Amino acid sequence: MKNTRAIVCRPSFVICVLFLSFCSCLSPQCRDEKGEPVDWYYVYKLPRERNHLNPLIREGVAYMYLTPSKLRGGWIMSNKAIGDPLSMVGRTLEPLYKDKNTISVLYNDQPPTNEYQPDMLQSVAAMYSRSKKGQTKNGGVNRYRKFKLGESYYDDYDLVEMCKMHAKYMKTRVENGHTKGVVLGDKFTSLWLVHSVPRFPPVPNMHGLNVSSYSYPATGMKYGQSFLCVSVQTSTLNQIATQLKYNEPLISYYNLPEEFNSELPNLVDVVKNKTINAAPWYHIESFETLGGRKFLSFAKTGRFNDDLYSGLVGEVLQSDLLVESWTNGPGTLDSECTRHFQVRNIERLKFPMAKMSFTSHNDHSKWAVAVAHKMHNSQDAKVADYWVCVGDINRALSQEARGGGTVCTSGPILWGSFAHLIESVQNWYIYKPPSKVVPFFELGLNFTFIIPDSPGRWGMSNKYITSNSMLQNTLAPLFRPTYSDHLAVAMYDYREGDHRFAGSVARGILMADELGGVWIYHTVPNLVNLWNGRQTFPEKESSNGHLIMCLSMGFQTANAIVRALRNLYPKVTYLKIPKKLQHLLPEWNLLEIPLKRPRSSAQRFVTRGNTPVELLIQRPGDNQSIYQTFASSKYIVLDVYGHSDSEYISSIWSRKYSVRNIDSISIKLPEKVIYINNMTDRMRFAVSTAADWQTLGLGPKQYWSCISNLDKEDMSGAGGDMLCVEDYRVWRTFDNLKVKEPSCIS
């Protein structure tokens, strides 16, 4: 009986041992939060937001993810912290700490550090302290020193000397690529994790310390970060290693068993720091995951000396790109609009599932999407336009001379998940002041602007209106051949009057594709010249002040606007409607055909940003003031500014409403106030008086801002329109232009 019992017990013991062994030695593959293998995934670590309701977001450790099985549902918000060993990234990197026989290559241009390994600044500080200048300075009293590094204190003088020493040190070394990632593998399966996180992940044997588990650095919590993981056959690592040789990585840790030397010679080269020494200085590699999904890897060396996205990716994919990358460093590149395929910087992101939005200044992730022409709801492998790329290099001047790369794949559903994160600016205003204001404006190309989150003052742009401005980026599709079959365009301008027709002063541009449209309302004669090849600004108008506004809208609103404009009989300077859009925009072909029964009632609509808008029409031959019409309809006091060769005849004052003249305006910047000479200013605007310190009409407070091409008291009878927006921030920004409150003179 004893022998029988022994025979019965042994198999169960063997099974237990095998099971435990299996659990502790997972094969290297991308893994979900349950530890199950997945073919690939994308993880987006969200930036820290101190006042958010979600505690994980408050701490800067929240993340969302995409996996193949749940791709149709879009981004999923995890309830785990990114630093949790049970997170997707933690589960994926578990073999790094559990199995000493795993192929492991960790590379990071900002490698992990701890108290036993000072970072670069501390190293330079130590060098400085040992120098003659440092020893002389260190004789001072510590309480006057501002910075503490290690056990020493330093002041501003010390910092300057350290910078000099650091610059001298940098000249003596060749800089590695700006590239971050992890390669893990065994005999059969492997993974490649491409990410953007400095000081990550912790290496298993850091300076003699046995790091036995996964963690996430505190330095990576403040900003957003990106991860792409792909599961591949181990033989595919040789292709991936080819890309790493071009990337010129800084290896922070590796473990490559000798048995793989013959199978993976390129990976052996990588860990031996062998790089590319012959042109071409870039390489494109196609590979497949275990599940058969195709990826395209782009890699460049430092000698490529160009932006990866505009110099290589856009040209190869034959597509315009929208790029999200680090914008806080020196030498950030502007959007590239001069090459055959444009590369534009993403400026703001939205995450409805996390109830947050933020600018690119809060994001350290690195990804790009192709500019596709319409959304798809089905996975179509034949559609080549829907590229998504995730990598490790930024759009920065300094990184043109550094190695780095990105990994791309195509698919409309995946593309839509990333593209929907981009928060386009739904409305904006540009005010280009006259050139004869201050020397700073002498070229006539500087401008101020309002966007939806403006703080109530005009923001001074650091760009010229002709160079990567919001105007140029908005109008860019007009000049792109790839948009010709997808973009409807209607441009109209001033029409001179004659003895039968009083003329029309309306000016604007309407554009629409399969997703909706925009309306650019402006005061600039001949704003667009399609023969130039790119958007410029009319040289004859550079000395004058002008106002330009852009509103985003749906098809129904775009049609209603054109129908209203037909009351004015504007001069159509360009009209093109692709066949696929004609059923969505039936009014556009009729823009130059006047309505038989003109209507002048106000058109009310809401922009895509949910801003209430009213469009008022003054038909040719109608001598009534459009400003007076609006003020009387709203029972408000309306203050009007516009170009005038002499004083206005009078203000309009009544018990129910008033219209007053704004004599002068100024742009109030934090560092100075700029007074505007309205003799060369073509801007015309009006604001309601809604604040407590202003004269009120009989109606409730209303925050209206209006722009028009019509003078307050135009006696010519020319037709025109006025566009009014009810938005407190916009109103406050326009109201802030006034030098003083106008007075009513009966």
Coordinates of C-alpha atoms in Angstrom, one line a residue, residues 224-662:
G224 CA 2.3 61.9 -21.3
Q225 CA 4.3 58.9 -22.6
S226 CA 3.7 56.4 -25.4
F227 CA 4.4 52.6 -25.8
L228 CA 4.2 50.2 -28.7
C229 CA 4.7 46.5 -28.1
V230 CA 4.9 43.9 -30.9
S231 CA 5.2 40.1 -30.5
V232 CA 7.4 38.5 -33.1
Q233 CA 9.3 35.3 -33.9
T234 CA 12.8 35.3 -32.5
S235 CA 14.3 35.2 -36.0
T236 CA 12.6 38.6 -36.6
L237 CA 14.9 40.1 -34.0
N238 CA 17.6 40.1 -36.6
Q239 CA 15.5 42.5 -38.7
I240 CA 14.7 44.7 -35.7
A241 CA 18.4 44.7 -34.8
T242 CA 19.2 46.1 -38.2
Q243 CA 17.1 49.1 -37.4
L244 CA 18.7 49.5 -34.0
K245 CA 22.1 49.7 -35.7
Y246 CA 20.9 52.7 -37.6
N247 CA 19.3 54.2 -34.4
E248 CA 22.7 54.2 -32.6
P249 CA 21.2 53.3 -29.2
L250 CA 22.8 53.7 -25.8
I251 CA 22.7 50.2 -24.3
S252 CA 21.9 50.3 -20.6
Y253 CA 21.8 46.5 -20.2
Y254 CA 21.9 43.3 -22.2
N255 CA 22.0 39.6 -21.8
L256 CA 22.6 37.6 -25.0
P257 CA 23.2 33.9 -24.5
E258 CA 26.0 32.6 -26.8
E259 CA 23.6 30.1 -28.4
F260 CA 21.9 32.9 -30.3
N261 CA 25.1 34.5 -31.7
S262 CA 24.9 32.7 -35.1
E263 CA 21.1 33.2 -35.4
L264 CA 21.1 36.9 -34.4
P265 CA 24.3 38.4 -35.7
N266 CA 22.8 41.9 -36.0
L267 CA 21.7 41.8 -32.4
V268 CA 25.3 40.9 -31.5
D269 CA 26.5 43.9 -33.4
V270 CA 24.0 46.1 -31.5
V271 CA 25.2 45.1 -28.0
K272 CA 28.8 45.6 -29.3
N273 CA 27.9 49.2 -30.3
K274 CA 28.5 48.6 -34.0
T275 CA 26.8 51.2 -36.1
I276 CA 26.3 52.1 -39.8
N277 CA 29.4 53.7 -41.5
A278 CA 28.2 54.0 -45.1
A279 CA 25.3 55.7 -46.9
P280 CA 22.4 55.6 -47.1
W281 CA 22.0 56.9 -43.6
Y282 CA 18.5 55.5 -43.2
H283 CA 16.8 52.1 -43.4
I284 CA 13.2 50.9 -43.8
E285 CA 12.3 47.4 -42.7
S286 CA 9.1 45.5 -43.0
F287 CA 8.2 42.8 -40.5
E288 CA 5.3 40.8 -39.3
T289 CA 4.0 40.0 -35.8
L290 CA 3.2 36.5 -34.6
G291 CA -0.4 37.1 -35.6
G292 CA 0.5 38.3 -39.1
R293 CA 0.1 42.1 -38.7
K294 CA 2.5 44.0 -40.9
F295 CA 4.6 46.8 -39.5
L296 CA 7.0 49.2 -41.2
S297 CA 10.0 50.4 -39.3
F298 CA 11.8 53.6 -40.1
A299 CA 15.3 54.2 -38.7
K300 CA 18.0 56.9 -39.3
T301 CA 21.5 57.6 -38.1
G302 CA 22.8 60.9 -36.9
R303 CA 24.4 61.4 -40.4
F304 CA 20.9 61.5 -42.0
N305 CA 20.9 65.2 -40.9
D306 CA 17.2 65.7 -41.5
D307 CA 13.8 65.5 -39.7
L308 CA 12.7 61.8 -39.7
Y309 CA 9.0 62.7 -40.4
S310 CA 9.3 65.3 -43.2
G311 CA 12.6 63.9 -44.6
L312 CA 11.7 60.2 -44.8
V313 CA 8.3 59.0 -43.4
G314 CA 6.0 61.3 -45.2
E315 CA 7.8 60.8 -48.5
V316 CA 7.8 57.0 -48.2
L317 CA 4.2 56.8 -47.1
Q318 CA 3.2 59.4 -49.7
S319 CA 1.1 61.2 -47.2
D320 CA 0.8 64.4 -45.2
L321 CA 1.4 63.7 -41.5
L322 CA 0.2 65.1 -38.2
V323 CA 2.9 64.6 -35.5
E324 CA 2.8 64.6 -31.7
S325 CA 6.3 65.0 -30.1
W326 CA 8.1 66.9 -27.4
T327 CA 7.8 70.6 -27.9
N328 CA 9.4 72.0 -24.7
G329 CA 13.0 71.5 -25.8
P330 CA 15.2 74.0 -27.7
G331 CA 15.0 74.0 -31.5
T332 CA 11.5 72.6 -31.9
L333 CA 10.7 72.4 -35.6
D334 CA 7.7 74.3 -37.0
S335 CA 5.2 72.6 -39.2
E336 CA 6.8 71.7 -42.5
C337 CA 4.6 73.1 -45.4
T338 CA 7.2 73.5 -48.2
R339 CA 7.9 69.9 -49.1
H340 CA 5.8 67.7 -51.4
F341 CA 4.1 66.1 -48.3
Q342 CA 3.3 68.4 -45.4
V343 CA 4.2 67.5 -41.8
R344 CA 2.2 69.5 -39.2
N345 CA 2.6 69.6 -35.5
I346 CA -0.3 68.6 -33.2
E347 CA -0.9 71.3 -30.7
R348 CA -3.7 69.9 -28.5
L349 CA -5.1 66.5 -27.5
K350 CA -8.4 65.4 -26.0
F351 CA -9.2 62.2 -24.0
P352 CA -13.0 62.0 -23.4
M353 CA -12.6 58.6 -21.8
A354 CA -10.3 60.2 -19.2
K355 CA -12.3 63.5 -19.1
M356 CA -9.2 65.6 -19.8
S357 CA -7.5 67.5 -22.6
F358 CA -4.0 69.1 -22.7
T359 CA -1.5 70.7 -25.0
S360 CA 1.6 69.1 -26.5
H361 CA 3.6 70.9 -23.9
N362 CA 2.3 68.3 -21.4
D363 CA 3.1 65.4 -23.6
H364 CA 6.4 63.5 -24.1
S365 CA 4.9 60.8 -26.3
K366 CA 6.0 60.5 -30.0
W367 CA 3.5 59.4 -32.6
A368 CA 2.1 60.4 -35.9
V369 CA -0.9 59.8 -38.1
A370 CA -1.3 60.2 -41.9
V371 CA -3.8 62.8 -43.0
A372 CA -6.6 60.6 -44.4
H373 CA -9.6 62.0 -46.2
K374 CA -12.5 60.3 -44.5
M375 CA -13.3 58.1 -41.5
H376 CA -13.9 54.3 -41.9
N377 CA -15.7 52.0 -39.6
S378 CA -14.4 48.8 -41.0
Q379 CA -11.0 47.2 -41.0
D380 CA -9.8 47.3 -44.6
A381 CA -6.2 46.1 -45.1
K382 CA -6.3 47.5 -48.7
V383 CA -6.6 51.1 -47.4
A384 CA -3.1 52.4 -47.4
D385 CA -3.8 56.0 -46.2
Y386 CA -4.5 55.1 -42.6
W387 CA -1.0 55.0 -41.1
V388 CA -0.2 55.2 -37.4
C389 CA 3.4 55.5 -36.3
V390 CA 4.8 55.3 -32.8
G391 CA 8.5 56.0 -32.1
D392 CA 11.1 57.6 -30.0
I393 CA 12.4 60.7 -31.7
N394 CA 11.1 64.3 -31.7
R395 CA 10.8 67.0 -34.4
A396 CA 13.7 69.1 -33.2
L397 CA 16.7 70.7 -34.9
S398 CA 19.1 69.0 -32.6
Q399 CA 17.7 65.6 -33.3
E400 CA 18.2 65.9 -37.0
A401 CA 21.8 64.9 -36.2
R402 CA 20.8 62.0 -33.9
G403 CA 19.7 58.5 -34.6
G404 CA 16.1 57.5 -34.0
G405 CA 13.0 55.9 -35.5
T406 CA 9.3 55.2 -35.6
V407 CA 7.3 52.0 -36.3
C408 CA 4.2 52.3 -38.5
T409 CA 1.2 50.2 -39.4
S410 CA -2.0 50.8 -41.4
G411 CA -5.6 50.3 -40.6
P412 CA -8.6 52.7 -40.5
I413 CA -9.9 51.6 -37.0
L414 CA -6.5 51.9 -35.4
W415 CA -6.0 55.2 -37.2
G416 CA -9.3 56.5 -36.0
S417 CA -8.4 55.8 -32.4
F418 CA -5.3 58.0 -32.7
A419 CA -6.8 60.6 -35.0
H420 CA -9.8 61.2 -32.7
L421 CA -7.3 62.2 -29.9
I422 CA -6.4 65.3 -31.9
E423 CA -8.3 68.3 -30.7
S424 CA -8.6 70.7 -33.7
V425 CA -9.1 74.4 -32.9
Q426 CA -12.8 74.8 -33.8
N427 CA -12.7 78.6 -34.0
W428 CA -10.0 81.3 -34.2
Y429 CA -9.5 85.0 -34.8
I430 CA -6.5 86.7 -36.3
Y431 CA -5.9 90.4 -36.0
K432 CA -2.9 91.6 -38.0
P433 CA -2.2 95.2 -36.8
P434 CA -1.1 97.9 -39.3
S435 CA 2.6 98.0 -39.8
K436 CA 3.0 101.6 -38.7
V437 CA 2.5 100.9 -35.1
V438 CA 5.9 100.1 -33.6
P439 CA 9.2 99.0 -35.2
F440 CA 8.4 95.4 -34.3
F441 CA 5.5 95.4 -36.8
E442 CA 7.3 97.2 -39.6
L443 CA 7.2 94.1 -41.9
G444 CA 3.4 94.0 -41.5
L445 CA 3.5 90.2 -41.0
N446 CA 3.1 89.9 -37.2
F447 CA -0.3 89.0 -35.8
T448 CA -2.2 88.4 -32.7
F449 CA -4.9 85.8 -32.2
I450 CA -7.7 84.3 -30.2
I451 CA -8.4 80.6 -29.8
P452 CA -11.1 79.0 -27.6
D453 CA -9.0 78.8 -24.5
S454 CA -7.5 82.3 -24.8
P455 CA -7.4 84.1 -21.4
G456 CA -9.3 87.3 -22.5
R457 CA -6.4 89.0 -24.2
W458 CA -5.0 88.8 -27.7
G459 CA -2.0 86.5 -27.8
M460 CA 1.0 87.6 -29.7
S461 CA 2.2 84.9 -32.2
N462 CA 5.9 84.1 -32.5
K463 CA 5.3 83.4 -36.2
Y464 CA 4.7 85.5 -39.2
I465 CA 1.3 85.2 -40.8
T466 CA 3.0 83.8 -43.9
S467 CA 5.0 81.1 -42.0
N468 CA 3.3 78.1 -40.4
S469 CA 0.6 80.4 -38.9
M470 CA -2.9 79.1 -38.1
L471 CA -4.1 80.8 -41.3
Q472 CA -1.5 79.1 -43.4
N473 CA -2.2 75.7 -41.9
T474 CA -6.0 76.1 -42.3
L475 CA -5.7 77.0 -46.0
A476 CA -2.9 74.4 -46.7
P477 CA -5.4 71.9 -48.3
L478 CA -6.1 74.4 -51.1
F479 CA -2.6 73.8 -52.4
R480 CA -2.3 70.1 -52.0
P481 CA -2.9 67.9 -55.1
T482 CA -3.8 65.0 -52.9
Y483 CA -6.9 66.8 -51.7
S484 CA -8.3 67.7 -55.1
D485 CA -10.9 64.9 -55.2
H486 CA -11.9 65.4 -51.5
L487 CA -12.2 69.2 -51.0
A488 CA -15.0 71.6 -51.9
V489 CA -14.0 75.2 -52.1
A490 CA -15.9 78.5 -52.6
M491 CA -14.1 81.8 -52.5
Y492 CA -15.8 85.2 -52.9
D493 CA -14.7 88.8 -52.8
Y494 CA -15.8 92.4 -53.2
R495 CA -18.1 93.1 -56.2
E496 CA -18.0 96.6 -57.6
G497 CA -21.4 98.3 -58.1
D498 CA -22.9 100.1 -61.1
H499 CA -26.0 102.1 -61.9
R500 CA -28.2 99.0 -61.5
F501 CA -26.4 97.4 -58.5
A502 CA -25.0 98.9 -55.4
G503 CA -22.2 96.4 -55.0
S504 CA -21.2 93.9 -52.3
V505 CA -18.3 94.2 -49.8
A506 CA -18.6 90.5 -48.5
R507 CA -15.3 88.5 -48.5
G508 CA -14.8 84.9 -47.4
I509 CA -13.7 81.4 -48.1
L510 CA -15.7 78.2 -47.5
M511 CA -14.0 74.8 -47.5
A512 CA -15.6 71.3 -46.9
D513 CA -14.6 67.7 -47.1
E514 CA -16.5 64.5 -46.0
L515 CA -16.2 65.4 -42.4
G516 CA -17.6 68.9 -42.4
G517 CA -16.5 72.4 -43.3
V518 CA -14.9 75.7 -42.2
W519 CA -15.8 79.3 -43.0
I520 CA -13.0 81.9 -43.1
Y521 CA -14.5 85.4 -42.8
H522 CA -12.0 88.2 -43.5
T523 CA -11.3 91.8 -44.6
V524 CA -8.3 91.1 -46.9
P525 CA -8.7 91.8 -50.7
N526 CA -7.4 88.9 -52.7
L527 CA -6.4 86.9 -49.7
V528 CA -5.7 83.7 -51.6
N529 CA -3.7 83.4 -54.8
L530 CA -3.8 79.7 -55.9
W531 CA -1.0 80.3 -58.4
N532 CA 1.6 80.9 -55.6
G533 CA 1.8 77.2 -54.6
R534 CA 1.4 78.1 -50.9
Q535 CA -0.6 80.5 -48.8
T536 CA 1.1 83.9 -48.6
F537 CA -0.3 87.4 -47.7
P538 CA -1.1 90.1 -50.3
E539 CA 1.9 92.4 -50.3
K540 CA -0.3 95.5 -51.0
E541 CA -2.2 94.8 -47.8
S542 CA 0.8 94.1 -45.4
S543 CA 0.8 97.7 -44.2
N544 CA -2.9 97.7 -43.3
G545 CA -4.6 96.2 -40.3
H546 CA -6.9 93.2 -41.0
L547 CA -9.2 90.8 -39.2
I548 CA -9.6 87.1 -40.1
M549 CA -11.9 84.6 -38.4
C550 CA -12.4 80.9 -38.9
L551 CA -15.4 78.8 -37.8
S552 CA -15.9 75.0 -38.0
M553 CA -19.3 73.7 -39.0
G554 CA -21.4 70.9 -40.4
F555 CA -22.8 70.6 -43.9
Q556 CA -26.3 71.9 -43.0
T557 CA -24.7 75.1 -41.6
A558 CA -22.4 75.5 -44.6
N559 CA -25.4 75.3 -46.9
A560 CA -27.4 77.8 -44.9
I561 CA -24.5 80.3 -45.0
V562 CA -24.2 80.1 -48.8
R563 CA -28.0 80.6 -49.2
A564 CA -27.8 83.7 -47.0
L565 CA -24.8 85.0 -49.0
R566 CA -26.8 84.7 -52.2
N567 CA -28.7 87.8 -51.0
L568 CA -25.5 89.8 -51.5
Y569 CA -24.6 88.6 -55.0
P570 CA -20.8 88.4 -54.1
K571 CA -18.1 88.0 -56.7
V572 CA -17.1 84.3 -56.8
T573 CA -13.4 84.1 -57.5
Y574 CA -13.1 80.3 -57.3
L575 CA -15.6 77.5 -57.0
K576 CA -14.9 73.7 -57.1
I577 CA -17.2 71.0 -55.7
P578 CA -16.1 67.3 -56.2
K579 CA -19.0 65.1 -57.4
K580 CA -18.9 63.0 -54.2
L581 CA -19.7 66.2 -52.2
Q582 CA -22.3 67.8 -54.5
H583 CA -25.3 66.1 -52.8
L584 CA -24.0 67.4 -49.4
L585 CA -23.6 71.0 -50.6
P586 CA -26.4 71.7 -53.1
E587 CA -26.4 75.5 -52.5
W588 CA -22.7 76.0 -53.3
N589 CA -23.1 75.8 -57.1
L590 CA -25.8 78.6 -56.8
L591 CA -23.5 81.1 -54.9
E592 CA -23.3 83.5 -57.7
I593 CA -27.0 83.3 -58.5
P594 CA -29.0 85.9 -56.5
L595 CA -32.1 84.8 -54.7
K596 CA -35.3 85.8 -56.5
R597 CA -36.9 86.7 -53.2
P598 CA -34.2 88.1 -51.0
R599 CA -34.5 87.6 -47.3
S600 CA -32.6 89.7 -44.7
S601 CA -33.6 87.9 -41.5
A602 CA -30.7 86.8 -39.2
Q603 CA -29.4 83.3 -39.7
R604 CA -28.7 81.5 -36.4
F605 CA -26.5 78.5 -36.1
V606 CA -24.0 76.8 -33.7
T607 CA -20.4 76.0 -34.6
R608 CA -18.8 72.6 -33.9
G609 CA -17.4 74.1 -30.8
N610 CA -21.0 74.8 -29.6
T611 CA -20.6 78.6 -30.0
P612 CA -23.9 80.4 -30.9
V613 CA -23.5 82.6 -34.0
E614 CA -25.8 85.0 -35.9
L615 CA -25.3 86.1 -39.5
L616 CA -26.9 89.4 -40.5
I617 CA -27.4 90.3 -44.1
Q618 CA -27.7 93.9 -45.5
R619 CA -28.9 93.6 -49.1
P620 CA -27.4 95.9 -51.8
G621 CA -29.3 99.1 -51.9
D622 CA -30.4 99.0 -48.3
N623 CA -29.1 102.1 -46.5
Q624 CA -30.1 101.0 -43.0
S625 CA -27.2 100.4 -40.6
I626 CA -26.6 96.8 -39.9
Y627 CA -25.1 97.6 -36.5
Q628 CA -28.3 99.5 -35.5
T629 CA -30.4 96.6 -36.7
F630 CA -28.5 94.2 -34.5
A631 CA -28.5 96.4 -31.4
S632 CA -32.2 97.1 -31.6
S633 CA -33.0 93.4 -32.0
K634 CA -31.0 92.5 -28.9
Y635 CA -31.8 95.6 -26.8
I636 CA -28.2 96.2 -26.1
V637 CA -25.6 99.0 -26.2
L638 CA -23.2 98.2 -29.1
D639 CA -19.8 99.8 -29.4
V640 CA -18.4 99.9 -33.0
Y641 CA -14.8 100.3 -34.2
G642 CA -13.8 100.8 -37.9
H643 CA -11.6 102.6 -40.3
S644 CA -12.7 106.2 -40.8
D645 CA -11.2 109.2 -42.6
S646 CA -13.2 111.5 -40.4
E647 CA -15.3 111.3 -37.3
Y648 CA -18.5 109.4 -37.4
I649 CA -21.6 111.6 -37.9
S650 CA -23.2 110.7 -34.5
S651 CA -23.8 108.0 -32.0
I652 CA -27.3 106.4 -31.8
W653 CA -28.9 106.7 -28.4
S654 CA -32.3 105.5 -27.2
R655 CA -33.8 104.1 -24.0
K656 CA -34.0 100.6 -25.5
Y657 CA -30.6 100.3 -27.3
S658 CA -27.6 102.4 -28.4
V659 CA -24.8 102.3 -30.9
R660 CA -21.6 104.1 -29.9
N661 CA -18.2 104.8 -31.6
I662 CA -14.9 103.4 -30.4

